[in-house]
Coordinates of C-alpha atoms in Angstrom, one line a residue:
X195 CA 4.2 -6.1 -2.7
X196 CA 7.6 -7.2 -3.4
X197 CA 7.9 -9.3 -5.9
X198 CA 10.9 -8.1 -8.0
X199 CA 13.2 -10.5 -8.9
X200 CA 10.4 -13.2 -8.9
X201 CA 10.7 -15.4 -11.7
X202 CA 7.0 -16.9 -13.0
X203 CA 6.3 -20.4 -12.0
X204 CA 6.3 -22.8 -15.7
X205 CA 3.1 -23.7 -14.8
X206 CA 1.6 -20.1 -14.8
X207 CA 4.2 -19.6 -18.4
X208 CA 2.4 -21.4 -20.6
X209 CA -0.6 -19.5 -19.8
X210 CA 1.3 -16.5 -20.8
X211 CA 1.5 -16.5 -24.2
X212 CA 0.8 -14.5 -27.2
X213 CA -1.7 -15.8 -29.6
X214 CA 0.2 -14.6 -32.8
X215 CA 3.8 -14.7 -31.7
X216 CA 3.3 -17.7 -29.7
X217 CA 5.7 -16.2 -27.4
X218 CA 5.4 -15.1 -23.9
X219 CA 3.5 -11.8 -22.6
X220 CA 6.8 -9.9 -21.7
X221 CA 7.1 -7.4 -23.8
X222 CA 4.4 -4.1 -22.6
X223 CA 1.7 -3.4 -24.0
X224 CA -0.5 -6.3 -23.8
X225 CA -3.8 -6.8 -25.5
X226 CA -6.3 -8.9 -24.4
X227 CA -9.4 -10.4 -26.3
X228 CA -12.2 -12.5 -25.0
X229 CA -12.0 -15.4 -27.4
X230 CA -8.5 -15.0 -29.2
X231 CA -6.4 -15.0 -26.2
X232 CA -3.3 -11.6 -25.7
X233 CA -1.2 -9.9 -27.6
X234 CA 2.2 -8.9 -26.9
X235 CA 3.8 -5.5 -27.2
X236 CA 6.2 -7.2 -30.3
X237 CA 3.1 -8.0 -32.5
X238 CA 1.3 -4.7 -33.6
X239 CA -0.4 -2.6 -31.1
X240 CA -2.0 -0.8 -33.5
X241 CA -3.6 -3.6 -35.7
X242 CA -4.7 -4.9 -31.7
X243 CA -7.1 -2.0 -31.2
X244 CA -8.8 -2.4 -35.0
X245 CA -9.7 -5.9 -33.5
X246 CA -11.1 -5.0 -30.4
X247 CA -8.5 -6.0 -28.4
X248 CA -8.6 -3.9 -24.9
X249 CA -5.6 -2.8 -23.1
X250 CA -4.7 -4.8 -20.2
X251 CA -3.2 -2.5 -18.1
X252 CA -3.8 -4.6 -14.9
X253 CA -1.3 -7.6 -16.0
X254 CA 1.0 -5.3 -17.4
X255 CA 1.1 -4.0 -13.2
X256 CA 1.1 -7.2 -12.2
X257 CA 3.8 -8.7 -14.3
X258 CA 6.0 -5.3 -14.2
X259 CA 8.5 -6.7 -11.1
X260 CA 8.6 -10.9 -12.3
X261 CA 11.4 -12.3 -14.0
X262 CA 10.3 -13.9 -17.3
X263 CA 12.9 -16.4 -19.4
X264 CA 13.9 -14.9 -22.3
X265 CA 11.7 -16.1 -25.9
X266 CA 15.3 -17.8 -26.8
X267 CA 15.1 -20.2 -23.7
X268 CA 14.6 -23.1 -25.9
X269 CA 18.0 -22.1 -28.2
X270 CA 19.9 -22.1 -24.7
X271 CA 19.3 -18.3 -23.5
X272 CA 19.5 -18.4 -19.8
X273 CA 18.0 -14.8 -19.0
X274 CA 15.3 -14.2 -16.7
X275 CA 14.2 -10.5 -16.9
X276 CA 11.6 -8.4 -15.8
X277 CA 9.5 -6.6 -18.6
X278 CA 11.4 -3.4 -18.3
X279 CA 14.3 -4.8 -19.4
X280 CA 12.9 -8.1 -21.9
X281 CA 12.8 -5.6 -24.9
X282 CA 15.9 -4.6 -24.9
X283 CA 18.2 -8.0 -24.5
X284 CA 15.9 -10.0 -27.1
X285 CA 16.9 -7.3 -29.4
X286 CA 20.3 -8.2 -28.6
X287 CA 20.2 -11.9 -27.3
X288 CA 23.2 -14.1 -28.6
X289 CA 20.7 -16.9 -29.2
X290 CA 18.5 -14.4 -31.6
X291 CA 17.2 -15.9 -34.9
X292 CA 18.4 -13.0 -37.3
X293 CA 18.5 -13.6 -40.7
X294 CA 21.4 -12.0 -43.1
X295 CA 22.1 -8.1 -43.3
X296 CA 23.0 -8.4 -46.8
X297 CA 19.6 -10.1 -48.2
X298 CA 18.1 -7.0 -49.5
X299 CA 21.3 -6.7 -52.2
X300 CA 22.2 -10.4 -52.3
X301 CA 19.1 -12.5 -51.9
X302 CA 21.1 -14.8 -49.2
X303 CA 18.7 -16.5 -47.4
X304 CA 20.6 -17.5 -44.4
X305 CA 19.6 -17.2 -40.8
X306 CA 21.0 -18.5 -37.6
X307 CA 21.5 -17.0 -34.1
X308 CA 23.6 -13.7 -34.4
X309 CA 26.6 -16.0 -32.4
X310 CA 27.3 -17.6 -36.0
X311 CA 27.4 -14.4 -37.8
X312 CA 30.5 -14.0 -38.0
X313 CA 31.5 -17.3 -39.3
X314 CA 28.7 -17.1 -42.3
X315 CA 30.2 -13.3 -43.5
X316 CA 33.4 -15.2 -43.5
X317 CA 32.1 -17.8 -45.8
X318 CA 30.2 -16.0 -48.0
X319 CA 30.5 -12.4 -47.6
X320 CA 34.1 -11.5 -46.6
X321 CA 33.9 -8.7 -49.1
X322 CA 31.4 -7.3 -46.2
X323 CA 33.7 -7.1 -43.5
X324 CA 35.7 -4.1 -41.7
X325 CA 38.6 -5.1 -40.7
X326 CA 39.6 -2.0 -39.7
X327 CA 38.1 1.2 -39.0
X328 CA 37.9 3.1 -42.4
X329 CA 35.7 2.4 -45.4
X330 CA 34.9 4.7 -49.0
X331 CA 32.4 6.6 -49.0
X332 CA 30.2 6.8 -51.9
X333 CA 28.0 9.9 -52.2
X334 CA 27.0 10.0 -56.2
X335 CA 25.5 6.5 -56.3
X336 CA 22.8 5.4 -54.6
X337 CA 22.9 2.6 -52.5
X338 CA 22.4 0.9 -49.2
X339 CA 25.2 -1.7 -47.9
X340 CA 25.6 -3.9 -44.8
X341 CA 29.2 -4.1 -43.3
X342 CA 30.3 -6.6 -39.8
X343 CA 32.7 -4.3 -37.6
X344 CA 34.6 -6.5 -35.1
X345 CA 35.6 -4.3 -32.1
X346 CA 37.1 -5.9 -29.0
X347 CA 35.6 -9.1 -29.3
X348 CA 31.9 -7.2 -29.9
X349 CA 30.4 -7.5 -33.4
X350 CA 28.9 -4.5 -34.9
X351 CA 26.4 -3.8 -37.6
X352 CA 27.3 -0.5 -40.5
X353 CA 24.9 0.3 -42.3
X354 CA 25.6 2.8 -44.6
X355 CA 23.3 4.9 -47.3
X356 CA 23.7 7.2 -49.6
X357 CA 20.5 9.0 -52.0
X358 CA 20.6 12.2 -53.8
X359 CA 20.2 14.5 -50.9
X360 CA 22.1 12.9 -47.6
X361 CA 24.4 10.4 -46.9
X362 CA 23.4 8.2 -43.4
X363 CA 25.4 5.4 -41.4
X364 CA 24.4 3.4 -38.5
X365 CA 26.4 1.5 -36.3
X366 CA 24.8 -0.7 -33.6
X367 CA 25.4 -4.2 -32.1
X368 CA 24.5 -7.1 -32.8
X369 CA 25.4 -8.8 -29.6
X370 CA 25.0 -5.9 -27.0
X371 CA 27.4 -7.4 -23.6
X372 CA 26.0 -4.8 -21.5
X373 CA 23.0 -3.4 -21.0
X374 CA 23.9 -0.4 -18.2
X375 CA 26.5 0.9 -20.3
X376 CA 25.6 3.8 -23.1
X377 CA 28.2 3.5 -25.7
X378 CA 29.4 6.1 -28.5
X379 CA 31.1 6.4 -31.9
X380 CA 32.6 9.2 -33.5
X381 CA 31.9 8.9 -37.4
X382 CA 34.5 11.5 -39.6
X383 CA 34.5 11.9 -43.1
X384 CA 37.6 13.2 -44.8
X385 CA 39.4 14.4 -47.7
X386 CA 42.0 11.4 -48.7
X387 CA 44.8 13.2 -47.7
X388 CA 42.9 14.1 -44.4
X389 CA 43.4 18.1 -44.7
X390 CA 39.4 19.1 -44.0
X391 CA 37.2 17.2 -42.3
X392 CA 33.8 16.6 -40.8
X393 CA 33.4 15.2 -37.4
X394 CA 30.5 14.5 -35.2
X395 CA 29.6 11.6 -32.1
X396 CA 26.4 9.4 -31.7
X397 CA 25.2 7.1 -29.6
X398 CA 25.4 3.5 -30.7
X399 CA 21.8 2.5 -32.1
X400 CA 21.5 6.2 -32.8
X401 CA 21.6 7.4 -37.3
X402 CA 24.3 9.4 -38.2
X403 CA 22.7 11.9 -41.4
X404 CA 24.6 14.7 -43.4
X405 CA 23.5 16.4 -46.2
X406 CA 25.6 15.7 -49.4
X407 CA 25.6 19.4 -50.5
X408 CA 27.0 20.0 -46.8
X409 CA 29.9 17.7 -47.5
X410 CA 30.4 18.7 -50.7
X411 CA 31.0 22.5 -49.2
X412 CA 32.7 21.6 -46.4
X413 CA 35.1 19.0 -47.9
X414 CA 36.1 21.6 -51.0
X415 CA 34.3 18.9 -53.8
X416 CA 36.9 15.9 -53.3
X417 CA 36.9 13.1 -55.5
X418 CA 37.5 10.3 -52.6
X419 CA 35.7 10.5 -49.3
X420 CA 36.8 8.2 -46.3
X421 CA 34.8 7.3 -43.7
X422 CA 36.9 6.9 -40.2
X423 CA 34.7 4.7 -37.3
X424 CA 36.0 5.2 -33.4
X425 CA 34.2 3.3 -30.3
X426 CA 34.4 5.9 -27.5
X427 CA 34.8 4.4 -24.2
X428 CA 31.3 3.2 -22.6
X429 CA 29.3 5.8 -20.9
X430 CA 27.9 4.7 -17.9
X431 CA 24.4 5.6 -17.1
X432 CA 23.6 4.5 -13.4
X433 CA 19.9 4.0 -13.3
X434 CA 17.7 5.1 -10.6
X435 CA 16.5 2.2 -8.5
X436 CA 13.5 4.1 -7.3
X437 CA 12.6 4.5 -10.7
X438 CA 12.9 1.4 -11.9
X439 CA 11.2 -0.3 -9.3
X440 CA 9.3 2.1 -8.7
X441 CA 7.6 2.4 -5.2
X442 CA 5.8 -1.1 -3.8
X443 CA 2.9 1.1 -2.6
X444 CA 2.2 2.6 -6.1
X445 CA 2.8 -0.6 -7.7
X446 CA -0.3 -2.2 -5.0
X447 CA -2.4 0.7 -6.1
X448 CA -2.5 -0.6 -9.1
X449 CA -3.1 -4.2 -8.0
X450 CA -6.4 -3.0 -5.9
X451 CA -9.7 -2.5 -6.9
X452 CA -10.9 1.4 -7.6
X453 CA -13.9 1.2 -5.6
X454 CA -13.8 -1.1 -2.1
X455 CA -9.5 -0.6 -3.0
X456 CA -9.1 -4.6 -1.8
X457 CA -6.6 -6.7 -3.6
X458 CA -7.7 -8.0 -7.0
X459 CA -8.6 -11.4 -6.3
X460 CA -10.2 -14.3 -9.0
X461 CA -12.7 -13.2 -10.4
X462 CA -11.4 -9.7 -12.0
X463 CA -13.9 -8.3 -14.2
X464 CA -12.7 -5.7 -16.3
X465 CA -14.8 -2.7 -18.9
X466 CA -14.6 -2.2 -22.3
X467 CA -11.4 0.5 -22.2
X468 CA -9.2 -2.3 -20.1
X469 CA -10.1 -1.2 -16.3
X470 CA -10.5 -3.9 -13.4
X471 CA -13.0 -4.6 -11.0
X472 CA -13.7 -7.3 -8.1
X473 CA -16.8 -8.9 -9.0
X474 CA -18.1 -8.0 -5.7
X475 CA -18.2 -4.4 -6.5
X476 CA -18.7 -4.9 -10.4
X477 CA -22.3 -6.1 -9.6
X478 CA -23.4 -3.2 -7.8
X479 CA -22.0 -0.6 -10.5
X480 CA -23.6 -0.2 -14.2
X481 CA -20.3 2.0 -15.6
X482 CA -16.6 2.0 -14.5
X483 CA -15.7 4.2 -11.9
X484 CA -12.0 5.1 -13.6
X485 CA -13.6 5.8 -17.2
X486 CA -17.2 5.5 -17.0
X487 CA -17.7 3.2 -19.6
X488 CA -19.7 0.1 -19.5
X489 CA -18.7 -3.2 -18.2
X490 CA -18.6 -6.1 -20.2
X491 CA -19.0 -10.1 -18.9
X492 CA -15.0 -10.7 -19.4
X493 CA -12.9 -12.1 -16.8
X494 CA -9.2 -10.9 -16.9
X495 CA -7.8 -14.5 -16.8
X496 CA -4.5 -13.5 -17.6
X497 CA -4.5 -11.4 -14.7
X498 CA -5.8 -14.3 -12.5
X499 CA -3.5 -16.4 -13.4
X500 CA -0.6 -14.2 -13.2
X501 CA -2.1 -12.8 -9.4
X502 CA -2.2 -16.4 -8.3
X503 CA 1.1 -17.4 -8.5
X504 CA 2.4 -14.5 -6.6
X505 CA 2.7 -13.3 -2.7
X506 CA 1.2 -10.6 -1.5
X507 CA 2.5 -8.6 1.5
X508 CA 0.2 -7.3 3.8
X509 CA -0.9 -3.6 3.4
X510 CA -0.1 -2.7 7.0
X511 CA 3.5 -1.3 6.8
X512 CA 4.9 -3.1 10.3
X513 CA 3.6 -6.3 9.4
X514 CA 5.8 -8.7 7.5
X515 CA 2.7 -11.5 6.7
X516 CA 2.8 -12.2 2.9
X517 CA 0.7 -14.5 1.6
X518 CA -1.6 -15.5 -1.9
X519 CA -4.2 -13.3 -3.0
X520 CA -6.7 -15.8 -1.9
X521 CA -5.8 -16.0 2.0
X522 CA -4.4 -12.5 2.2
X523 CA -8.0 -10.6 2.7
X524 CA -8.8 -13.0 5.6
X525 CA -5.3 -12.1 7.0
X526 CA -5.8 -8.2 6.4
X527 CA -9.3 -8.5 8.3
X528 CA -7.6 -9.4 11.4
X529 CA -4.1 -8.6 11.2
X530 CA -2.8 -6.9 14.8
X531 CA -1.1 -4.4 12.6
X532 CA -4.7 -2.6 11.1
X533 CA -7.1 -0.8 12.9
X534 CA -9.0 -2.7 15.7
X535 CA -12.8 -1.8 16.0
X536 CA -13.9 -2.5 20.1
X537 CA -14.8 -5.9 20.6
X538 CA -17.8 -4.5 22.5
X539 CA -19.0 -2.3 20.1
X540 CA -22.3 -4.4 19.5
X541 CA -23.1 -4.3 23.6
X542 CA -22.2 -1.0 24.7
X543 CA -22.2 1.0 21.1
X544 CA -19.0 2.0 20.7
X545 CA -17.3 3.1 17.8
X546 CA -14.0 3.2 19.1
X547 CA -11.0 2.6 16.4
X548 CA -7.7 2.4 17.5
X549 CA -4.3 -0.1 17.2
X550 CA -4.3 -3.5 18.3
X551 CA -1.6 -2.8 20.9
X552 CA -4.1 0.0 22.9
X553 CA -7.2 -2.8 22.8
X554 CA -6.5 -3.4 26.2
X555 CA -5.8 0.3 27.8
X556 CA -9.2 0.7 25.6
X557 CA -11.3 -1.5 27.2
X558 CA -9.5 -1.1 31.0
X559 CA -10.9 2.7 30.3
X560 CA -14.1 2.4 28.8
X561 CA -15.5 -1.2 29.4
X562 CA -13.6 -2.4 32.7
X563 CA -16.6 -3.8 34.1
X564 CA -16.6 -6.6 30.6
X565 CA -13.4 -7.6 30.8
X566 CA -12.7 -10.8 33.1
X567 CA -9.1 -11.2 33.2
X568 CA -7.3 -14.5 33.6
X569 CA -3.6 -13.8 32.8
X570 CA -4.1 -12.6 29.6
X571 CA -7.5 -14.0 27.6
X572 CA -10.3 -11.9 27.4
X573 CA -13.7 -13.8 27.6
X574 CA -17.0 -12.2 26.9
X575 CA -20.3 -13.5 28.4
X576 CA -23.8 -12.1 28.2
X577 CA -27.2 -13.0 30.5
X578 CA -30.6 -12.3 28.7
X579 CA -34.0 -13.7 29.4
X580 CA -32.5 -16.5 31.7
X581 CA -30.2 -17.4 28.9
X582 CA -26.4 -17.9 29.7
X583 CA -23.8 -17.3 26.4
X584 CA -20.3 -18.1 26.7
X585 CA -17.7 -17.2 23.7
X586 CA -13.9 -17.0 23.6
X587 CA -12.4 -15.1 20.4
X588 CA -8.7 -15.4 19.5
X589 CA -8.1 -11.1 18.3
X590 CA -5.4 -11.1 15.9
X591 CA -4.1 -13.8 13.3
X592 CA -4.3 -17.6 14.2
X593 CA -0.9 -19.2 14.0
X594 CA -0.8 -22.2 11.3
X595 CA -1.3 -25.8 12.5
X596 CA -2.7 -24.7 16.3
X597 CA -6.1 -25.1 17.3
X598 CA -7.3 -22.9 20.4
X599 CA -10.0 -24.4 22.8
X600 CA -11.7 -23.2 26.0
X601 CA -13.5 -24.3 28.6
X602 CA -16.1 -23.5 30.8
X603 CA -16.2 -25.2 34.4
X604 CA -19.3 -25.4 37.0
X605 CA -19.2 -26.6 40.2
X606 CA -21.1 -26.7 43.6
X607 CA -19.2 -28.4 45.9
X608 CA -22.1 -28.5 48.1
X609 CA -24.1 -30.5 46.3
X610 CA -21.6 -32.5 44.5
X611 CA -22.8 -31.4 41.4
X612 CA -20.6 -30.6 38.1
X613 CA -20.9 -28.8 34.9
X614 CA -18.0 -28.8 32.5
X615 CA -18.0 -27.7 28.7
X616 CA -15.0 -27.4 25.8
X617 CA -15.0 -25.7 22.6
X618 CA -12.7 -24.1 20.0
X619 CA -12.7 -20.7 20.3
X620 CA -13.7 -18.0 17.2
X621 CA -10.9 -17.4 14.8
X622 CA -12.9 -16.0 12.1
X623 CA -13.7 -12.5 12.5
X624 CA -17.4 -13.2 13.1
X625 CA -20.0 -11.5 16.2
X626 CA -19.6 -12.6 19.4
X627 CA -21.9 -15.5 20.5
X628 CA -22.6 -16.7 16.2
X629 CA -20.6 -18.9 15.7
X630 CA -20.5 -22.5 16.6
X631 CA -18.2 -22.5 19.2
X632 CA -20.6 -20.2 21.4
X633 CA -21.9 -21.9 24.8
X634 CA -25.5 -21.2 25.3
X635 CA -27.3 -22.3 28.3
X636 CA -30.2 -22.0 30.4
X637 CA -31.5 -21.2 33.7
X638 CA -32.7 -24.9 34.0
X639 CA -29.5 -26.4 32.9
X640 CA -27.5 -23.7 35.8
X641 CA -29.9 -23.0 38.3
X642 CA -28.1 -26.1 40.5
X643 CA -25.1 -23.4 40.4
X644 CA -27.1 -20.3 41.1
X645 CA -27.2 -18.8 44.3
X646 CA -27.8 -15.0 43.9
X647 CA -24.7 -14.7 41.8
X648 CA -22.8 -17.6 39.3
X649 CA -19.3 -18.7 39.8
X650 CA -17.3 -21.0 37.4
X651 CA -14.2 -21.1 35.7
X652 CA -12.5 -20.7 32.2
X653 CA -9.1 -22.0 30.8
X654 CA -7.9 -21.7 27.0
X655 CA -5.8 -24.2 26.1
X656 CA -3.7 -24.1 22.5
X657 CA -3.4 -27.6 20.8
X658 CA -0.9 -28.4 17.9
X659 CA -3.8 -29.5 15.2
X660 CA -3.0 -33.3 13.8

């Protein structure tokens, strides 16, 4: 199924939300209970499972490869991003809510997106800003402090600690401009005149911890201690495609059901650990066949509406047919792609299975003596107990908008006498001669047309369907 780079229709959004965050189901995992609604992966997972929420690992496959907006949209964030990749930029979106670093020394109870930042350290805590990249370090009080460090153009966030046993810093952005690329910092601390020092690289996001007896010994006991801050150049980390993606035919595993391994169509049952089920299945099983536990009367509606919205490609790898998950069972059943049971099967018990393309080498081999040809239809007729049956079935998918007729045509020139019949031929997959389309007559009605054998003929004709 491909459906990366699919965003989610706003109709199906606003079923998509989380019942305590009120924002959408983008963020892995997801919770789902029977009367509250979901739970998204930024709420607590663990406070989830002490309600009885039950993992819902089927939307989380489902939703895996769609685009969602980001939670921002409606400050002016323009981001569509697939799960994998949501966590990370609201962490870092421009048009983030954040409130002030400094609250927890200055009670400042400002908050704004992390775009005007900047201008509110300016205003009231200028005292708080690097503007370069060296700073004191304090080792004998104790303390935590917040510090903006402005680096081409990016704004960083220091934090810097210091207790009885270690000192820490952190540096990590508040506005991260690109995702792919890994940066580092190298962190030194220093004697004042810079003769000994201690040196050491992390990644952005990543705490920087030395023991303060370690410094102490390795700086010779100084009285001043500075603190030197370098950006490395970005590290780029190329991710693996097939990774991230992942493979379409693992991703449709998931998307099937365990036991007849159709698509997951509305209803979707599920059992008390999370697992799905077609209903079709679910009410000839008493326990799940993944975890053996029992199922419960749920529907996965979050899954239903999510599956709706989306296009399924058929499972046969040559065929290119993709369509919703209601109409893409019907196609499957017929598709020229899958395997092809004989069409005689019923008449001459054979059990036969081969492509679509070797139907008619099949039948030229095995059944020659049932197949009248007429350029290319194949029409299958049967004579029982003076009864005549007549049926014309399309094999393969019917094309949209066309209707397919056929006709069957008696005459006797000799006694001026005429018989003539039309009807739509099967499309539907069903036996030959059930359907209503199937021409049934008697002796009576032909016997004006019998003379030790029948003769008649049959056209199909295609019609564009008004």
């Amino acid at each position: 199924m491909d459906v990366k780079g699919v965003s989610v229709p706003l109709g199906v959004l606003s079923e998509l939300i989380c019942y305590r965050c009120k924002r959408y189901l983008s963020v892995f995992p997801i919770y789902t209970h029977a009367v509250r609604g979901s739970i998204c992966g930024r709420c607590t997972a663990e406070s989830a499972r002490e309600d009885g929420f039950l993992p819902n690992i089927i939307y989380e496959t489902s939703a895996s490869y769609q685009r969602f907006p980001c939670c921002n949209d409606k400050r002016g964030c323009l981001e569509y991003l697939i799960p994998y990749e949501m966590n990370s930029h609201e962490q870092k979106c421009s048009y983030k809510v954040i409130k002030c670093p400094t609250r927890v020394n200055s009670n400042c109870l400002w908050e704004g997106a992390s775009s005007d930042i900047l201008e509110h350290f300016n205003t009231e805590h200028p005292i708080n800003i690097l503007s370069k990249d060296v700073f004191e370090v304090d080792i004998i009080n104790a303390h935590t402090d917040y510090f903006l460090y402005v680096y081409n153009e990016e704004i960083f966030l220091l934090q810097k600690s210091s207790d009885n046993n270690k000192f820490s810093l952190k540096l990590e952005p508040l506005i991260k401009v690109d995702d792919n690329n890994k940066m580092t910092y190298e962190i030194k601390l220093s004697t004042a005149n810079k003769e000994k020092e201690i040196c050491d690289t992390k990644y952005l996001d990543d705490t920087y911890s030395i023991n303060i007896m370690e410094i102490k010994n390795k700086l010779n006991n100084p009285t001043i201690i500075i603190g030197h801050l370098n950006i490395l150049k970005n590290v780029t980390t190329h991710s693996n495609t097939n990774t991230k993606s992942r493979s379409n035919e693992s991703q449709m595993n998931m998307l099937e059901c365990p036991v007849c391994l159709e698509y997951l169509v509305p209803p979707i049952l599920q059992c008390r650990t999370g697992h799905s089920i077609c209903s079709s299945c679910k009410s000839e099983l008493n326990q799940c066949p993944t975890c053996k536990s029992e199922f419960i009367d749920t529907r996965n509606f979050l899954v239903e509406n999510l599956v709706a919205s989306m296009n399924y490609s058929c499972k046969y790898d040559e065929c290119p047919y993709q369509g919703k998950p209601t109409s893409i069972k019907a196609h499957q059943e017929s598709c020229i792609f899958g395997p092809f049971k004989c069409p005689l099967k019923e008449y001459q018990s054979c059990n036969e299975i081969f492509a679509f393309k070797d139907l008619y080498r099949h039948v030229m081999d095995r059944h020659y003596e049932y197949l009248l040809e007429i350029d290319t239809l194949c029409c299958l007729y049967e004579y029982n107990e003076k009864i005549f049956k007549f049926s014309v079935h399309l094999i393969g998918n019917p094309e949209d908008n066309l209707t397919y007729k056929y006709d069957i045509d008696f005459n006797n020139a000799k006694t001026n006498n005429r018989l003539y019949i039309k009807q739509n031929c099967d499309t539907t997959n069903s036996q030959p001669f059930q359907y209503d389309g199937a021409i049934v007559l008697t002796y009576r009605q032909l016997s004006d047309f019998v003379n030790h054998e029948i003769c008649f003929r049959t056209r199909v004709s295609i019609e564009h369907s008004k």
